[in-house]
JSON list of C-alpha atoms in Angstrom, two decimals:
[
{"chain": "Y", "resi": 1177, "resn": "UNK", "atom": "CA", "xyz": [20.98, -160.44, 26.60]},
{"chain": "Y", "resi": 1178, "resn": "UNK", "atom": "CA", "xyz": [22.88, -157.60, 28.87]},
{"chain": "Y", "resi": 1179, "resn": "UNK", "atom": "CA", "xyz": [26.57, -157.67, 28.38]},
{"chain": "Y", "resi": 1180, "resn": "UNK", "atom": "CA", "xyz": [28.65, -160.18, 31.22]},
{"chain": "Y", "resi": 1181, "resn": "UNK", "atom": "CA", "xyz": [31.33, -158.69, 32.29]},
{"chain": "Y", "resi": 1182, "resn": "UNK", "atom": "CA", "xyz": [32.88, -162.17, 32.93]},
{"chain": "Y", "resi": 1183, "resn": "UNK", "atom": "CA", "xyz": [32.81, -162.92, 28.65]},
{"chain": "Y", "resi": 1184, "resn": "UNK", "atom": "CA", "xyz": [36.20, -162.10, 27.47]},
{"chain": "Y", "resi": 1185, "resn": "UNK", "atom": "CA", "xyz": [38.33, -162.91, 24.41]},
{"chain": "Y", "resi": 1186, "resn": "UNK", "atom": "CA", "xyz": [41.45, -165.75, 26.22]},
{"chain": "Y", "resi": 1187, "resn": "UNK", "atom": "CA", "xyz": [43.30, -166.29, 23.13]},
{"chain": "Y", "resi": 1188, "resn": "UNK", "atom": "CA", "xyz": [42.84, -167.14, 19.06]},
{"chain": "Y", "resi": 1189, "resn": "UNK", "atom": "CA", "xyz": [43.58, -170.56, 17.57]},
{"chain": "Y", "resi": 1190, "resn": "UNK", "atom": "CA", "xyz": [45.67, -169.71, 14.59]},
{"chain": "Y", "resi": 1191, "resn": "UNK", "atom": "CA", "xyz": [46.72, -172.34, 11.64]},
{"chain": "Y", "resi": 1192, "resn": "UNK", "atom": "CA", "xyz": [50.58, -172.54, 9.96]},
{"chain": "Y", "resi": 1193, "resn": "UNK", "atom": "CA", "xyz": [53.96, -172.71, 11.70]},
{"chain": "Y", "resi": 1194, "resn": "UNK", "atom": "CA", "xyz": [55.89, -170.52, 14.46]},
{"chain": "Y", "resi": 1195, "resn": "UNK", "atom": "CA", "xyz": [58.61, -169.48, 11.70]},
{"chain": "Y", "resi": 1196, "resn": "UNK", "atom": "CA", "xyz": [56.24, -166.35, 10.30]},
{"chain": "Y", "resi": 1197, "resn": "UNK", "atom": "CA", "xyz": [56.10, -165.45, 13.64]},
{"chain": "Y", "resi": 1198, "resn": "UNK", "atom": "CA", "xyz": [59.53, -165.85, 14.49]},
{"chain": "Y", "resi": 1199, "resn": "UNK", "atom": "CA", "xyz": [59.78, -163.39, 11.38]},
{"chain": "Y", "resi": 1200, "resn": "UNK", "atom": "CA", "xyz": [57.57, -160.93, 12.78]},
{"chain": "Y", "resi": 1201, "resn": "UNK", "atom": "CA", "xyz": [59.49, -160.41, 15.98]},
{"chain": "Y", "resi": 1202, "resn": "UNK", "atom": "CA", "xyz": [57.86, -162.41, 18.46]},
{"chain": "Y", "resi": 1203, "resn": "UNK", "atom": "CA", "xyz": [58.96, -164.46, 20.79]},
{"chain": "Y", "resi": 1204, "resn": "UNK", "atom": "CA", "xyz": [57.10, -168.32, 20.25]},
{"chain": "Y", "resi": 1205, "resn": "UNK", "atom": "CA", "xyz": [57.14, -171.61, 21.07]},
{"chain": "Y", "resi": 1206, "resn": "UNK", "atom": "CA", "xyz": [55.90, -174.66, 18.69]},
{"chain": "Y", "resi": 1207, "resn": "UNK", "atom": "CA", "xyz": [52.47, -174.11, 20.46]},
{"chain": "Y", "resi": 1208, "resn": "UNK", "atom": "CA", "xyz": [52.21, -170.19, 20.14]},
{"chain": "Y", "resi": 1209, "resn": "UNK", "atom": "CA", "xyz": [53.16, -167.37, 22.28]},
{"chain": "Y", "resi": 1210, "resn": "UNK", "atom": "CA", "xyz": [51.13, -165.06, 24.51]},
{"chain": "Y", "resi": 1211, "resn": "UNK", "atom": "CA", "xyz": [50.32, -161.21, 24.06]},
{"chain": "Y", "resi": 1212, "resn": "UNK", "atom": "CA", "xyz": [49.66, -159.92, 27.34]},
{"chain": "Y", "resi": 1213, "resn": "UNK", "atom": "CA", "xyz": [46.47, -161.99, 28.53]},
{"chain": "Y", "resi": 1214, "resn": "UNK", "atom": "CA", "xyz": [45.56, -163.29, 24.78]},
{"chain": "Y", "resi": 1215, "resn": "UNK", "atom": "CA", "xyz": [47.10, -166.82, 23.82]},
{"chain": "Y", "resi": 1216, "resn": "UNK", "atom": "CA", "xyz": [48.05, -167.18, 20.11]},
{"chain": "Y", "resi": 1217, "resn": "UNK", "atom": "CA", "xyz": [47.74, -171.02, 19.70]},
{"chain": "Y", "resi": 1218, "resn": "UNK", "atom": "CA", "xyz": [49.24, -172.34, 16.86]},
{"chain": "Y", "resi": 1219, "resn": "UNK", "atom": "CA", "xyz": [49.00, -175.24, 14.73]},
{"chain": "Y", "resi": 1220, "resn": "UNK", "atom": "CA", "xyz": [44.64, -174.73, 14.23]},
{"chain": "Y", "resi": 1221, "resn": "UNK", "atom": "CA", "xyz": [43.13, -176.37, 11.34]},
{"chain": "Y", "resi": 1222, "resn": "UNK", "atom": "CA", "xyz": [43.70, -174.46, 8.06]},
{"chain": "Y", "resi": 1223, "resn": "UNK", "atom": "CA", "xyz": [40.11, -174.64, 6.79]},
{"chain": "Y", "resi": 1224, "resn": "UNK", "atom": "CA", "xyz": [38.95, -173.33, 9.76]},
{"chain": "Y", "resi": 1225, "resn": "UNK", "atom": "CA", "xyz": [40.89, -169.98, 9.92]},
{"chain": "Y", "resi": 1226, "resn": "UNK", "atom": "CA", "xyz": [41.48, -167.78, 12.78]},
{"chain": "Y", "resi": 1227, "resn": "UNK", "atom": "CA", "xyz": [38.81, -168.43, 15.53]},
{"chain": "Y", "resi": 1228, "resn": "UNK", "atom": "CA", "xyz": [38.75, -166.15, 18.16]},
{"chain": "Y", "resi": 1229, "resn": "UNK", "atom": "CA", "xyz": [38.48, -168.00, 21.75]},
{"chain": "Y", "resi": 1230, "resn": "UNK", "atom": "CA", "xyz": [36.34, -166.72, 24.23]},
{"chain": "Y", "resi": 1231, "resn": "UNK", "atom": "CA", "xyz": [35.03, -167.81, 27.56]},
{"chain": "Y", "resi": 1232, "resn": "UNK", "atom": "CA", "xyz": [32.70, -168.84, 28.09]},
{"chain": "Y", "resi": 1233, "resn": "UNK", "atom": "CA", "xyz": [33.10, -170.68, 24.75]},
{"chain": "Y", "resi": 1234, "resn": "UNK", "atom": "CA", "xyz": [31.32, -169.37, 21.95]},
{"chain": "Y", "resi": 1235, "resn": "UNK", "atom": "CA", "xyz": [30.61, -169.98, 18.61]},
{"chain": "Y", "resi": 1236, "resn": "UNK", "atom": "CA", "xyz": [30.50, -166.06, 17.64]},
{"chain": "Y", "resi": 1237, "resn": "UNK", "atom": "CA", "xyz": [28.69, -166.72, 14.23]},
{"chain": "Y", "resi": 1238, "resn": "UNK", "atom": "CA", "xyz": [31.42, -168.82, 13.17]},
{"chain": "Y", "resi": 1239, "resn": "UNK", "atom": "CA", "xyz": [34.46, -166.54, 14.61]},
{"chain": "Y", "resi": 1240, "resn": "UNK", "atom": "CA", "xyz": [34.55, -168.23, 17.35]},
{"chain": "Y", "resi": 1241, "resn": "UNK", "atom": "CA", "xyz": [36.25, -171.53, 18.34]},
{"chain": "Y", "resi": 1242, "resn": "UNK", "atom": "CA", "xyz": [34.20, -173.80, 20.88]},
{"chain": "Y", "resi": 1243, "resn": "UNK", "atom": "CA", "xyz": [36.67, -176.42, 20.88]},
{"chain": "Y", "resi": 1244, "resn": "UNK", "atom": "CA", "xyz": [39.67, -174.20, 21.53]},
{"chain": "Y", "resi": 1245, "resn": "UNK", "atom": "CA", "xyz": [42.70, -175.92, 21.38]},
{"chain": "Y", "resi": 1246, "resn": "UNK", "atom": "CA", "xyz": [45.63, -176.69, 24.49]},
{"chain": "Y", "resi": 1247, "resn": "UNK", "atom": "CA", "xyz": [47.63, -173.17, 25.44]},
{"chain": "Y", "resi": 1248, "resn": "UNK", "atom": "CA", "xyz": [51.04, -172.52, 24.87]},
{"chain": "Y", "resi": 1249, "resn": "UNK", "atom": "CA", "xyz": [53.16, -174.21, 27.55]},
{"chain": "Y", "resi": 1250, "resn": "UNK", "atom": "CA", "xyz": [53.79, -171.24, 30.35]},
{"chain": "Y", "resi": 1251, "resn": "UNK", "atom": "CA", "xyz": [56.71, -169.05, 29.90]},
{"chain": "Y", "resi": 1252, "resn": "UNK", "atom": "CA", "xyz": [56.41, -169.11, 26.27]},
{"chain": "Y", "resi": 1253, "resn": "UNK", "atom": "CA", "xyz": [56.50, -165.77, 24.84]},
{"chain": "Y", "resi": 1254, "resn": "UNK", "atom": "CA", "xyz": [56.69, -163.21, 27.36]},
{"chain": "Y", "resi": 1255, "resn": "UNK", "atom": "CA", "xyz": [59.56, -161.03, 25.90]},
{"chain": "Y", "resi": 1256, "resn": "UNK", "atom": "CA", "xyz": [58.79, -160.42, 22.26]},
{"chain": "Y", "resi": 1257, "resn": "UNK", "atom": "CA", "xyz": [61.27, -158.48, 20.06]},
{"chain": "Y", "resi": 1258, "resn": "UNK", "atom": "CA", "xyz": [59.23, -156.13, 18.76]},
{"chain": "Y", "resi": 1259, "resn": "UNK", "atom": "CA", "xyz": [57.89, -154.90, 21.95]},
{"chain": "Y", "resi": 1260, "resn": "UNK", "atom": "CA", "xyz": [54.37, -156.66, 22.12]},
{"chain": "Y", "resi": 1261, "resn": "UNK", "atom": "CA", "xyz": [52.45, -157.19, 25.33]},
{"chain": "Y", "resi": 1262, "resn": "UNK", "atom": "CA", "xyz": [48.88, -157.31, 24.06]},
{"chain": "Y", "resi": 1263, "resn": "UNK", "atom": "CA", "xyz": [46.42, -157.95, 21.57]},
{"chain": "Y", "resi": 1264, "resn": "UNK", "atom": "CA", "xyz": [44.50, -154.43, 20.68]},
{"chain": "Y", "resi": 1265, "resn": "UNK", "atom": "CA", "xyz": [42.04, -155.74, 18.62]},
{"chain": "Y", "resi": 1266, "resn": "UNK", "atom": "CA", "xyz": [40.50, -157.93, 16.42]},
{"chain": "Y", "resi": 1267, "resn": "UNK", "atom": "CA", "xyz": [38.31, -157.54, 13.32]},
{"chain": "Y", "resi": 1268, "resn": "UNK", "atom": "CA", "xyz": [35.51, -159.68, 12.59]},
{"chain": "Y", "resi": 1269, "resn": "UNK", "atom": "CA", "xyz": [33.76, -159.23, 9.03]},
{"chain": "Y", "resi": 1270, "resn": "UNK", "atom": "CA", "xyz": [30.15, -160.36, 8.77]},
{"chain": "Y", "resi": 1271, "resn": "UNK", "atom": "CA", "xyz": [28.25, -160.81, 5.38]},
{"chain": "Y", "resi": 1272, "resn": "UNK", "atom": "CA", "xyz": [25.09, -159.98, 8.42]},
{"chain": "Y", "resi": 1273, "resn": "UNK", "atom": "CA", "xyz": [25.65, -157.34, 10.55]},
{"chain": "Y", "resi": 1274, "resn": "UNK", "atom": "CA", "xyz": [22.47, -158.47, 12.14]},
{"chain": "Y", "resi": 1275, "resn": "UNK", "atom": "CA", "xyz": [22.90, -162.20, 12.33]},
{"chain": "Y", "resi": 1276, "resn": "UNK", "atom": "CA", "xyz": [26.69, -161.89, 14.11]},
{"chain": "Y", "resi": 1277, "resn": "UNK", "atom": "CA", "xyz": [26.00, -159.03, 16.37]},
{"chain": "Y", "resi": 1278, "resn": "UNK", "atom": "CA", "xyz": [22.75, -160.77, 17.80]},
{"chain": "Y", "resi": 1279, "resn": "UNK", "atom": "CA", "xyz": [25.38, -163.41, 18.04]},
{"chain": "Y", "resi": 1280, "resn": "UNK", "atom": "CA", "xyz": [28.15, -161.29, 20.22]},
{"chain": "Y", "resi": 1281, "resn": "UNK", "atom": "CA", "xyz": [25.63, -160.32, 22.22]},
{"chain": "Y", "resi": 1282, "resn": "UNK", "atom": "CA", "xyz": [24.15, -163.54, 22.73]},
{"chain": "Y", "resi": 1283, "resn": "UNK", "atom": "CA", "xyz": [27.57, -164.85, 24.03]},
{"chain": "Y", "resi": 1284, "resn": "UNK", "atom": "CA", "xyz": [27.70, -161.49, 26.96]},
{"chain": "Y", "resi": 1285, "resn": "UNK", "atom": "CA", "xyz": [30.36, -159.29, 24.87]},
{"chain": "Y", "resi": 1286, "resn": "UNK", "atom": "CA", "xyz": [29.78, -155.42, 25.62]},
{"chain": "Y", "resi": 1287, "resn": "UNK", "atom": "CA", "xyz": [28.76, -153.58, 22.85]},
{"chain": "Y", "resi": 1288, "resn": "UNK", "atom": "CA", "xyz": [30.24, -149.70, 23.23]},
{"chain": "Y", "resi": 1289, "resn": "UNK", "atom": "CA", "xyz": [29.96, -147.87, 19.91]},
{"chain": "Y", "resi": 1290, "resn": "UNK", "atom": "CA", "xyz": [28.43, -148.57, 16.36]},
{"chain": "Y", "resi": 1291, "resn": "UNK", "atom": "CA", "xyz": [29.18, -146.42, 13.55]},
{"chain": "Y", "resi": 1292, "resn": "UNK", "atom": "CA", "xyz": [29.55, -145.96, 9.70]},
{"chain": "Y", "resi": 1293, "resn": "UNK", "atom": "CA", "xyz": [33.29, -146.48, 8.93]},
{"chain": "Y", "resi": 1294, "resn": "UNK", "atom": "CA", "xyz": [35.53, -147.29, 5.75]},
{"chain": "Y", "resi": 1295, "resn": "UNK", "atom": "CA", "xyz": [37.92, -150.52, 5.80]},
{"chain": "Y", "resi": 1296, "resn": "UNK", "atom": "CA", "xyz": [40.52, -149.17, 2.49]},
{"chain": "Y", "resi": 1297, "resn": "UNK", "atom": "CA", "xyz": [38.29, -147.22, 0.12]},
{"chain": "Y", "resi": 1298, "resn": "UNK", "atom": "CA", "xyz": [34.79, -148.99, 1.24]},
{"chain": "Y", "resi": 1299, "resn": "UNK", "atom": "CA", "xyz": [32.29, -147.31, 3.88]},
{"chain": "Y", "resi": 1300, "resn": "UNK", "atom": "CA", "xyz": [31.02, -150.17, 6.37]},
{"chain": "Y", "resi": 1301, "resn": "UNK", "atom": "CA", "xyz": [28.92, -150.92, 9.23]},
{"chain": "Y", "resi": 1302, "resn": "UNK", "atom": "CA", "xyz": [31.07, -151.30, 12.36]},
{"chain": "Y", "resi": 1303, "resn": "UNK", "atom": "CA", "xyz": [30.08, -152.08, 15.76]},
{"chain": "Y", "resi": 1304, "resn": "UNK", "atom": "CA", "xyz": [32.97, -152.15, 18.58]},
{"chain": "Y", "resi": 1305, "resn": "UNK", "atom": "CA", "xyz": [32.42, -154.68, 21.77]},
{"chain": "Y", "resi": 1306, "resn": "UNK", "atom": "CA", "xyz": [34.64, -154.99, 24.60]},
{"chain": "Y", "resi": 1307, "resn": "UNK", "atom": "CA", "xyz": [36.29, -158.43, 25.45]},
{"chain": "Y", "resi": 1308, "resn": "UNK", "atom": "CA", "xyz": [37.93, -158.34, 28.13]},
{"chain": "Y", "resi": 1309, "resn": "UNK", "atom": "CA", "xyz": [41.58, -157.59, 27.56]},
{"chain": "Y", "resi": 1310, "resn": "UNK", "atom": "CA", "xyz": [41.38, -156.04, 23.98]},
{"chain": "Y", "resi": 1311, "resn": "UNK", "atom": "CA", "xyz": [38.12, -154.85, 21.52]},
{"chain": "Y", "resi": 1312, "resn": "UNK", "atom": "CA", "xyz": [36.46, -156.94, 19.09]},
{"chain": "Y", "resi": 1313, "resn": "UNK", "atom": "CA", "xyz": [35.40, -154.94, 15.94]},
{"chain": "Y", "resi": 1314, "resn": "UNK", "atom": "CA", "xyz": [32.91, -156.49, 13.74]},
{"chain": "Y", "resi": 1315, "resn": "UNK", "atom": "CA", "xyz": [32.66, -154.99, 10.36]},
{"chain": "Y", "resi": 1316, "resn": "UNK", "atom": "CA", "xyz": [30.44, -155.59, 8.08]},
{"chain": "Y", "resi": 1317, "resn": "UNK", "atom": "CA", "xyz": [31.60, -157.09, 4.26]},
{"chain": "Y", "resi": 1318, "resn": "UNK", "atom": "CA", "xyz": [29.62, -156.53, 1.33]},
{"chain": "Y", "resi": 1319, "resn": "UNK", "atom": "CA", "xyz": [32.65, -158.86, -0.49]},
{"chain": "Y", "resi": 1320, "resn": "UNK", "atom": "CA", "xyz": [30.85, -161.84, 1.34]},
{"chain": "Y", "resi": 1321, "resn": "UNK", "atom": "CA", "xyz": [27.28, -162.12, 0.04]},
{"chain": "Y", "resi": 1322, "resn": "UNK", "atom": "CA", "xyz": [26.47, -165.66, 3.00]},
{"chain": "Y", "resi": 1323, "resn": "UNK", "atom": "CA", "xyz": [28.29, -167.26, 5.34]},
{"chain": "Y", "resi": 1324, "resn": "UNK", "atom": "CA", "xyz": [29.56, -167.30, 8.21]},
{"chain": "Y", "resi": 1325, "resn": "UNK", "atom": "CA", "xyz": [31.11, -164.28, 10.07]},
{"chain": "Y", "resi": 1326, "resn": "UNK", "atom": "CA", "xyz": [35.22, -164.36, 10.01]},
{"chain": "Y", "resi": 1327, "resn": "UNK", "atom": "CA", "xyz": [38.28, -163.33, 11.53]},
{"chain": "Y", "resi": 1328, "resn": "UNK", "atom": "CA", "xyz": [39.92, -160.68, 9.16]},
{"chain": "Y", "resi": 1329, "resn": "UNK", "atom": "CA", "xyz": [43.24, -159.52, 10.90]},
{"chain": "Y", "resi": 1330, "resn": "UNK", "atom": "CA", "xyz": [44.88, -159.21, 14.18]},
{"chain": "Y", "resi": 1331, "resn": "UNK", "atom": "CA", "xyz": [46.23, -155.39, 16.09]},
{"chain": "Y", "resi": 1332, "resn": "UNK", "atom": "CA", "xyz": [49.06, -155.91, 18.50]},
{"chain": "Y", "resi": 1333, "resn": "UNK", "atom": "CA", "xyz": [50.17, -153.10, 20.95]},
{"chain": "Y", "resi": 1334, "resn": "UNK", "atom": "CA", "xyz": [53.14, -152.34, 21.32]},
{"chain": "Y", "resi": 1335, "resn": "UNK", "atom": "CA", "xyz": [55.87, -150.16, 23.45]},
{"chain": "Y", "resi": 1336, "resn": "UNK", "atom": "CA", "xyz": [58.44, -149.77, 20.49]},
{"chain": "Y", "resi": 1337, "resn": "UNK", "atom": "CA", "xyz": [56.07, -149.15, 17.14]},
{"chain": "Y", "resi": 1338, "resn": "UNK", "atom": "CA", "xyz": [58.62, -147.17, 15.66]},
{"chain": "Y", "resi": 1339, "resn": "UNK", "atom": "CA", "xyz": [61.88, -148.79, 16.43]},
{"chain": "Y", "resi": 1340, "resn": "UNK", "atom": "CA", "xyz": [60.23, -152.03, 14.47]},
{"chain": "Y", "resi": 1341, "resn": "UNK", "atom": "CA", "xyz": [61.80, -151.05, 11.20]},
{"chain": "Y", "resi": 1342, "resn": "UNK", "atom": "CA", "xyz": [64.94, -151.48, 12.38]},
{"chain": "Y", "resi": 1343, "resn": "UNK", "atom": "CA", "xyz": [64.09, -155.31, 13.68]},
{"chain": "Y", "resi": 1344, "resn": "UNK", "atom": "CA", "xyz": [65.96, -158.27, 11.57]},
{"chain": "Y", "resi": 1345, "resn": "UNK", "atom": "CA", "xyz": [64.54, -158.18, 8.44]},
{"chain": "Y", "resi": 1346, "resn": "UNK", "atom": "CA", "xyz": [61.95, -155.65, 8.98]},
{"chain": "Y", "resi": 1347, "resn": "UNK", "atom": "CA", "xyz": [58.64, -157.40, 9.38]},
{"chain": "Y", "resi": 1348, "resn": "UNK", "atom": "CA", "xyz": [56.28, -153.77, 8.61]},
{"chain": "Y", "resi": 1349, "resn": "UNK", "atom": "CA", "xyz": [55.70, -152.46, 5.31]},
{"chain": "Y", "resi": 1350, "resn": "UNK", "atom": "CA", "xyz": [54.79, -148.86, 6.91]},
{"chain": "Y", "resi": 1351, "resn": "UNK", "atom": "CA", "xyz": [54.14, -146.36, 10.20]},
{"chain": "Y", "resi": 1352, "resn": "UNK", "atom": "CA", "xyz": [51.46, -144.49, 9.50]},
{"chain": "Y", "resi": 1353, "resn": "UNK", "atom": "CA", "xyz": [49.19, -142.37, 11.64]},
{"chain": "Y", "resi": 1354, "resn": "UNK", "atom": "CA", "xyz": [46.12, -144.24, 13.09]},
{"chain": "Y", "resi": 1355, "resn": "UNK", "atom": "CA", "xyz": [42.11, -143.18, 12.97]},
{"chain": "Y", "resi": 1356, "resn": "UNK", "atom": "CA", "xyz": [42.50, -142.37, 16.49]},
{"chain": "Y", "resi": 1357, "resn": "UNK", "atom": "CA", "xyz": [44.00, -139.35, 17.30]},
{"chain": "Y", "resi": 1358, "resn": "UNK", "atom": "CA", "xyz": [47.45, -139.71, 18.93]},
{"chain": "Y", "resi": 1359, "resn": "UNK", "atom": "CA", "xyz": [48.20, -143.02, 17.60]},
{"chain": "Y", "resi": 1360, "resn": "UNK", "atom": "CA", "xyz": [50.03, -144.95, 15.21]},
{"chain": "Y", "resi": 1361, "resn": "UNK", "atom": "CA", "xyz": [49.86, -147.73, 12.83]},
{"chain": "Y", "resi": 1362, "resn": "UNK", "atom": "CA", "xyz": [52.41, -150.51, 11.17]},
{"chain": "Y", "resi": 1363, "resn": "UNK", "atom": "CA", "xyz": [51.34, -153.31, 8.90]},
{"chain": "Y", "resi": 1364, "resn": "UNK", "atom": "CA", "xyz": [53.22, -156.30, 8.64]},
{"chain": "Y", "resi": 1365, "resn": "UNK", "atom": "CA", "xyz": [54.65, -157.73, 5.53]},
{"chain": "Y", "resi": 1366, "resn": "UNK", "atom": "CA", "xyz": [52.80, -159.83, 3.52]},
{"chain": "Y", "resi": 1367, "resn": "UNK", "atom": "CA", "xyz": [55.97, -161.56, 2.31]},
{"chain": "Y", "resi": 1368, "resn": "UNK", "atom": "CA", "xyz": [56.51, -162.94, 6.13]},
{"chain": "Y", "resi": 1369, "resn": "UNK", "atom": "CA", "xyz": [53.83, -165.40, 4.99]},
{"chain": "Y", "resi": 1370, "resn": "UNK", "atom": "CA", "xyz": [51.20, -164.88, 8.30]},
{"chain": "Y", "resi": 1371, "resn": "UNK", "atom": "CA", "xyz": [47.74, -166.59, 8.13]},
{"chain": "Y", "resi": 1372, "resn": "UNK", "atom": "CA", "xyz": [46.38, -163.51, 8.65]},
{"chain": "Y", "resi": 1373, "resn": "UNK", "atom": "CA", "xyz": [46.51, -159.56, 8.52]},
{"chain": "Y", "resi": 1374, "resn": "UNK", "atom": "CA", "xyz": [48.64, -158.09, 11.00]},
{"chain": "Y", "resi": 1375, "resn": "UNK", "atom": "CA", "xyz": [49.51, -155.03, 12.58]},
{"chain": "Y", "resi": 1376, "resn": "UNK", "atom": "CA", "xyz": [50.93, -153.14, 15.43]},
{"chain": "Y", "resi": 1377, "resn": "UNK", "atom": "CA", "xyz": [49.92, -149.77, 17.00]},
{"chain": "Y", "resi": 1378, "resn": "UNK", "atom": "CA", "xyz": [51.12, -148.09, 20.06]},
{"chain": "Y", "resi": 1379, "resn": "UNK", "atom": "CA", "xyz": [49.29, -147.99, 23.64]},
{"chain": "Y", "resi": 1380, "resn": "UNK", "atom": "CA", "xyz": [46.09, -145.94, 23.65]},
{"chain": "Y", "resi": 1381, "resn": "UNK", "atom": "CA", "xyz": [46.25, -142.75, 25.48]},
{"chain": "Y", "resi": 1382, "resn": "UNK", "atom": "CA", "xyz": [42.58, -142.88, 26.56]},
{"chain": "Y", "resi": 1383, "resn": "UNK", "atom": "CA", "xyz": [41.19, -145.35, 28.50]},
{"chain": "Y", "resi": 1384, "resn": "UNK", "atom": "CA", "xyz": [38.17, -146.60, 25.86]},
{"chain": "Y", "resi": 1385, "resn": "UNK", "atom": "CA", "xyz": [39.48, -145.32, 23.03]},
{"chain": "Y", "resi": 1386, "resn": "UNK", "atom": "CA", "xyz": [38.49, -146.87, 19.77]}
]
């Protein structure tokens, strides 16, 4: 199916509490927060995970949440601490690279780039889509012989990467530099207690860049 460019990623349904994200330096409500045009709703079933929501609504292989959940109430979460106004990207792992990319494209996403890539010390299949307002990256995991594909971690943007050390409590382990020339990377703690990886990079200085 060719790639709509109406499909877009409108927010992730996320399980646990605000107070990790309080921690993290964002600005939330009970409900969740927003990052630029992506909704963080919290409160999502634990043994379902991080679903990504798209629309139209799709299933994405099992990354995906059909049902998705009520927004955060408006207002919430516009001026975040640590200087967040988007979501950059998500990753996806996929015990089938195959099975959840026939799936993507099922569901319209744009499919720009596939490549051999490493995810720690591992090589992996990756394949990049666009979704609107930020990139999903499905990677595929050898650690996950079946199943269904998963949301592995979150990638803010944001305007003040390097001044997030000095935030209250300093939610990043580390700055480091980025795979993509010219940009930056910072983890965040594992300690804060988040129901999933996350980290923060600063704005891309090419339009497409991945």
């Amino acid at each position: 199916m060719p790639a709509n460019p109406n499909t877009h990623v409108c927010g992730l349904a996320v399980p646990g509490e605000v107070q990790p994200w309080l921690e993290a330096g964002f600005d939330s409500g009970p409900s969740g927060f927003a990052a630029g045009e992506v909704s963080l709703i919290l409160g999502a079933p634990e043994e379902e995970g991080v679903r990504v929501i798209v629309e139209p609504p799709s299933a994405l292989d099992g990354a995906g949440a059909t049902e998705p959940p009520h927004s955060p109430a408006a207002g919430e979460g516009s001026r975040h601490q640590n200087g967040v106004f988007g979501v950059d990207h998500v990753v996806v792992t996929t015990p089938s690279m195959a099975r959840t990319r026939a799936a993507m494209l099922e569901a319209g996403l744009d499919l720009r780039l596939e490549r051999q890539g490493r995810m720690g010390e591992r090589e992996v299949e990756q394949a990049f889509f666009l979704a609107g307002p930020c990139v999903l990256e499905l990677v595929g995991s050898a650690d996950r012989p079946d199943g269904p594909a998963a949301v592995w971690g979150i990638t803010f943007v944001t305007s003040t990467l390097e001044e997030l050390p000095a935030l209250a409590g300093n939610p990043v382990a580390s700055i480091r530099d980025a795979v993509q020339p010219g940009r930056r990377i910072a983890v965040a703690r594992r300690e804060l207690g988040l129901p999933t990886r996350v980290a923060f990079m600063n704005p891309r200085t090419t339009p497409g860049q991945s």
